[in-house]
CSV table of C-alpha atoms and ligand atoms in Angstrom, one decimal:
chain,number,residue,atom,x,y,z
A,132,UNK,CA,124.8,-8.8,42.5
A,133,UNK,CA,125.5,-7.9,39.1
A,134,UNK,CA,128.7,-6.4,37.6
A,135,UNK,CA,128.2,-2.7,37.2
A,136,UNK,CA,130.0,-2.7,34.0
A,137,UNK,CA,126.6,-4.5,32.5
A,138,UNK,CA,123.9,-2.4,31.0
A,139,UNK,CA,121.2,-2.6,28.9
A,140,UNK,CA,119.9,0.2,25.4
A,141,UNK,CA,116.9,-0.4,22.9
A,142,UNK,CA,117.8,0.4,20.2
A,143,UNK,CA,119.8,-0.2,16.7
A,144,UNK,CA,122.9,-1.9,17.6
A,145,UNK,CA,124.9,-0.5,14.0
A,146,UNK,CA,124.1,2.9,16.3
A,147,UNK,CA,126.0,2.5,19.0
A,148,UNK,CA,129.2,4.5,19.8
A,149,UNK,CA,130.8,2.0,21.2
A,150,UNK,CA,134.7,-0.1,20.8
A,151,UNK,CA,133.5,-3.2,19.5
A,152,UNK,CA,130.2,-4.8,18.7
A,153,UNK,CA,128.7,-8.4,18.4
A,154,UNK,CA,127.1,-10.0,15.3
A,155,UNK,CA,124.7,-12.5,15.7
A,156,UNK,CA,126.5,-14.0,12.8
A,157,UNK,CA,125.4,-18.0,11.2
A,158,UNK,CA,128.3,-20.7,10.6
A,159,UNK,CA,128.7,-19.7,7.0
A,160,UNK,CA,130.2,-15.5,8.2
A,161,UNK,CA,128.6,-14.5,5.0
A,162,UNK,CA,126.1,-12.6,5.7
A,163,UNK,CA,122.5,-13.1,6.8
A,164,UNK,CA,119.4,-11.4,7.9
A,165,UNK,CA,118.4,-9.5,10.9
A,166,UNK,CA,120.9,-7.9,13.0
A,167,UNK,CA,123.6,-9.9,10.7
A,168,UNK,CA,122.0,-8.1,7.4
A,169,UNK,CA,122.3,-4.6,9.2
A,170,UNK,CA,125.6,-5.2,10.4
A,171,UNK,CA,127.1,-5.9,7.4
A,172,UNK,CA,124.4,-3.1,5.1
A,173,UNK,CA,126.3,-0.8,7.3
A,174,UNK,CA,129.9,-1.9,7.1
A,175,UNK,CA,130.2,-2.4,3.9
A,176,UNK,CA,131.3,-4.8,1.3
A,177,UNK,CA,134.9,-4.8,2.6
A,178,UNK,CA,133.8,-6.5,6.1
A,179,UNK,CA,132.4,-9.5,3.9
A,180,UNK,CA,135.5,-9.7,1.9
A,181,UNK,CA,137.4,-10.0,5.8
A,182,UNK,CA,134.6,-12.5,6.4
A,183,UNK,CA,135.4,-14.7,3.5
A,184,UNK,CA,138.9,-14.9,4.4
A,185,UNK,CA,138.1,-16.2,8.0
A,186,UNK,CA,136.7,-19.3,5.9
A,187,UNK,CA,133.7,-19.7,8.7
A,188,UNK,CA,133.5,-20.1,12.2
A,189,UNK,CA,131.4,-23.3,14.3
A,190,UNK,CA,128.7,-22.9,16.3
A,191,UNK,CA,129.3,-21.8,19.8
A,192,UNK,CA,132.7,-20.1,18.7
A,193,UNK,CA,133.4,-16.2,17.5
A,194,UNK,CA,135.6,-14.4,15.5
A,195,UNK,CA,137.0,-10.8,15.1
A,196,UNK,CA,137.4,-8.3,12.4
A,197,UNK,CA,137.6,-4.7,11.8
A,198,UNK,CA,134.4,-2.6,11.2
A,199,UNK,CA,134.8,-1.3,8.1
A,200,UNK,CA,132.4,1.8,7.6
A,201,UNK,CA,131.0,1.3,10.8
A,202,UNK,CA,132.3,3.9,14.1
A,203,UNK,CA,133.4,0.8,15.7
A,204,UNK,CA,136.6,-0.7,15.6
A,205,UNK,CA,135.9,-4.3,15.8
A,206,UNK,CA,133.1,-6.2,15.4
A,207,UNK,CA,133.0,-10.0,17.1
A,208,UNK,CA,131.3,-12.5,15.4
A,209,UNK,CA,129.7,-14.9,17.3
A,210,UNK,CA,128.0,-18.0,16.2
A,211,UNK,CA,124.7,-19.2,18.2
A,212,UNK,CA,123.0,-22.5,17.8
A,213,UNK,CA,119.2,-22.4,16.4
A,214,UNK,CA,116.9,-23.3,18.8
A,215,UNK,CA,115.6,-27.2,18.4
A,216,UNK,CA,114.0,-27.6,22.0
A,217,UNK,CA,116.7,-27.4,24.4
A,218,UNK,CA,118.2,-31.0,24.0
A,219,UNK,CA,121.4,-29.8,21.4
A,220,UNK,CA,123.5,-28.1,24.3
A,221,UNK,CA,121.9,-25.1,23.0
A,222,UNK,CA,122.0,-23.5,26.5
A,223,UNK,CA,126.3,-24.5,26.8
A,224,UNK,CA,127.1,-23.2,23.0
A,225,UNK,CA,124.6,-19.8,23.4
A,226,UNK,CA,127.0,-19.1,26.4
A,227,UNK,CA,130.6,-20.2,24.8
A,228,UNK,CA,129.1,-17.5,22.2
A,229,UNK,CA,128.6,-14.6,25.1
A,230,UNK,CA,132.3,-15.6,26.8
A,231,UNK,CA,133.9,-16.4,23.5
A,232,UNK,CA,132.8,-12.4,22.3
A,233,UNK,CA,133.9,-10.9,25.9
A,234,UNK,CA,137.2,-12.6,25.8
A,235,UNK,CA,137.9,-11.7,22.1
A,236,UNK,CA,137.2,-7.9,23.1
A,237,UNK,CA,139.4,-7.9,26.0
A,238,UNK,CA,142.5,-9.2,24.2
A,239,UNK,CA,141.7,-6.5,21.7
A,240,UNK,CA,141.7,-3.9,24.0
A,241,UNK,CA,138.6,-2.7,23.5
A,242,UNK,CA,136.8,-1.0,26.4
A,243,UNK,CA,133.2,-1.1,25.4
A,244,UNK,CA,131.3,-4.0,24.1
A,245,UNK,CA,127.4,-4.1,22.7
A,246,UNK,CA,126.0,-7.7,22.4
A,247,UNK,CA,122.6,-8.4,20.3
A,248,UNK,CA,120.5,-10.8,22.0
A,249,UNK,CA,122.0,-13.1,19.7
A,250,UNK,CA,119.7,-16.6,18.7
A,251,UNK,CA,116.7,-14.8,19.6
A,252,UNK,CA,115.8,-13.7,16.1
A,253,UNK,CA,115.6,-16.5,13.0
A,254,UNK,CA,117.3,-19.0,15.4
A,255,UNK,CA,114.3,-18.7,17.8
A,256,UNK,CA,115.8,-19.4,21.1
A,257,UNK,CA,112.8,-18.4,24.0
A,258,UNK,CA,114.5,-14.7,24.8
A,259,UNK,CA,114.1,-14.9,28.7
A,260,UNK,CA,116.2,-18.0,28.8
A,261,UNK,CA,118.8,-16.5,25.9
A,262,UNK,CA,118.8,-13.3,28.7
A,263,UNK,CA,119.3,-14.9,31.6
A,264,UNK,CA,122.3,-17.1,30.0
A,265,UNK,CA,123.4,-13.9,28.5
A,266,UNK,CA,124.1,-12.2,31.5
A,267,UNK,CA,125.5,-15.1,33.5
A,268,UNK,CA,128.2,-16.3,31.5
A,269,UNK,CA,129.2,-12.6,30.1
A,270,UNK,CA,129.2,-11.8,33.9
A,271,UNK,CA,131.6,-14.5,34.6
A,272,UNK,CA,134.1,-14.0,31.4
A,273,UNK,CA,134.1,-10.5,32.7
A,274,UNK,CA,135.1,-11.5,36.3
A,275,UNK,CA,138.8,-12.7,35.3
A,276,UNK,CA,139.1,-9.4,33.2
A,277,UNK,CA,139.7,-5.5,33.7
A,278,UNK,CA,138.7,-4.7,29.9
A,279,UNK,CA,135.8,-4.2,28.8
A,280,UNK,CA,134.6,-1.7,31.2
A,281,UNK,CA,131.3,-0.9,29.6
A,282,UNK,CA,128.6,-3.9,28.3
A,283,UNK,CA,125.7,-3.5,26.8
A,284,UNK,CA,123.3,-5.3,26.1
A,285,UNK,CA,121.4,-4.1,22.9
A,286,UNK,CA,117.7,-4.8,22.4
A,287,UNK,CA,115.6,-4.4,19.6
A,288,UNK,CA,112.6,-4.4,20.9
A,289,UNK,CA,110.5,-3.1,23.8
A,290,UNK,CA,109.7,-6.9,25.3
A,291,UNK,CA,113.6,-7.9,25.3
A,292,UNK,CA,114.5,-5.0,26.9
A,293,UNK,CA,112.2,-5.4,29.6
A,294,UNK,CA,113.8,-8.9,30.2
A,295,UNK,CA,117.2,-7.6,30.5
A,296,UNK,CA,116.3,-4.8,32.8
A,297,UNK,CA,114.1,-7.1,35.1
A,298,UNK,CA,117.0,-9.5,35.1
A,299,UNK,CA,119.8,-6.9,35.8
A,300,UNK,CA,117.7,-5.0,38.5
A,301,UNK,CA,117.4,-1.8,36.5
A,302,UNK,CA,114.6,0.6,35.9
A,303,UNK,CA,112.6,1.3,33.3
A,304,UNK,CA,114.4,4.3,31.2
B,682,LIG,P1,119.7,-15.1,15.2
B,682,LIG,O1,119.8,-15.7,13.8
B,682,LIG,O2,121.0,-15.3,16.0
B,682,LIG,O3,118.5,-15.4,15.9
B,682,LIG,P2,118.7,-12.4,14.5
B,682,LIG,O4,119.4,-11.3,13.9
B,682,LIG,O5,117.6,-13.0,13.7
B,682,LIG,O6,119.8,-13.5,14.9
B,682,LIG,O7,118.1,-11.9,15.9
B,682,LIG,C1,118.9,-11.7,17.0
B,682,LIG,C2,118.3,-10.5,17.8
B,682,LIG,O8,118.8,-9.3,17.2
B,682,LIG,C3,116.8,-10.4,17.8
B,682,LIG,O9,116.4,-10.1,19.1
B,682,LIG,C4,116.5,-9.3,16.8
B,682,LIG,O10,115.4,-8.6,17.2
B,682,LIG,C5,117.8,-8.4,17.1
B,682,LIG,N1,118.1,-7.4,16.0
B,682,LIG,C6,117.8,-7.4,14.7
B,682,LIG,N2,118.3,-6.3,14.2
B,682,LIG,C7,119.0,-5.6,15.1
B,682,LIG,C8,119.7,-4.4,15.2
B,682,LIG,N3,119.9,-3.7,14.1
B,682,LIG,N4,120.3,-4.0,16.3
B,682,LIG,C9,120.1,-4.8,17.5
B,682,LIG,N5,119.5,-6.0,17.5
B,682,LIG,C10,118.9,-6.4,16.3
């Protein structure tokens, strides 16, 4: 059974009304493209400038900041491996990404999190195994912790949507 705090939205994650959100952010915290580009379009130049202070961030790992222009108060950015085939402990560091983020939100106090389905874009990890490792370890950060009492899961698209909701046990909305 899945936590009921877990849910899923297609949509535009910069949309959300939400605490804190996740950035599918690359090593460098400078800025990329995809949900990184619109992230930071919509933030602002001033969350860059908190970016460059935080001097990067590994792969695997996250960091926080404030969001700037953006209705949330914190985004979390987390770091996920590219895809090269499933022999680089891609599986173990896209997780460490998913409880890094939760944990970082809870000792914020921030009671409403929206994760991207973060290495699915440019770093092409297959997006039902990104899902399924998505909830799992988000599920189990979440177990030790009242706060966050609202997750979601924030597709793009129609197709990774469906995963998430054939995953979770939801229907079609
Ligand atoms: P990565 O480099 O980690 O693969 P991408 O940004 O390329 O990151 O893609 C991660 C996921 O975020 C993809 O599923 C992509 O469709 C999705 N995405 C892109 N833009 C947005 C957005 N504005 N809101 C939510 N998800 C987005």
């Amino acid at each position: 059974m899945f936590d009921p705090r877990l849910s899923v939205v297609e949509g535009d994650i910069t949309r959300l009304a939400v605490d804190a959100i996740v950035n599918a952010a690359n090593e460098s915290l400078l800025g990329g493209g995809g949900v990184d580009g619109a992230i930071h379009a919509a933030a602002g130049p001033d969350l860059l400038e908190e970016c460059r202070a935080l001097g990067g961030c590994p792969t695997g790992e996250a960091r926080i900041t404030s969001g700037h222009r953006l209705s949330v108060k914190f985004v979390i950015h987390a770091v996920g491996p590219v895809w090269q085939g499933g022999t680089k402990n891609e599986d173990a560091l896209l997780a460490s990404c998913y409880v890094q983020s939760v944990k970082l939100a809870a000792q914020a106090g921030a009671a409403s999190l929206a994760f991207p389905a973060i290495s699915t874009g440019i770093y092409r990890f297959p997006p039902d195994r990104a899902a399924k490792i998505a909830i799992e370890a988000t599920q189990a950060a979440l177990a030790d912790l009242p706060l966050p009492d609202r997750v979601i899961f924030c597709c793009f698209d129609h197709a990774t949507a469906a995963i998430y909701r054939q995953l979770l046990g939801v229907d079609e909305s």
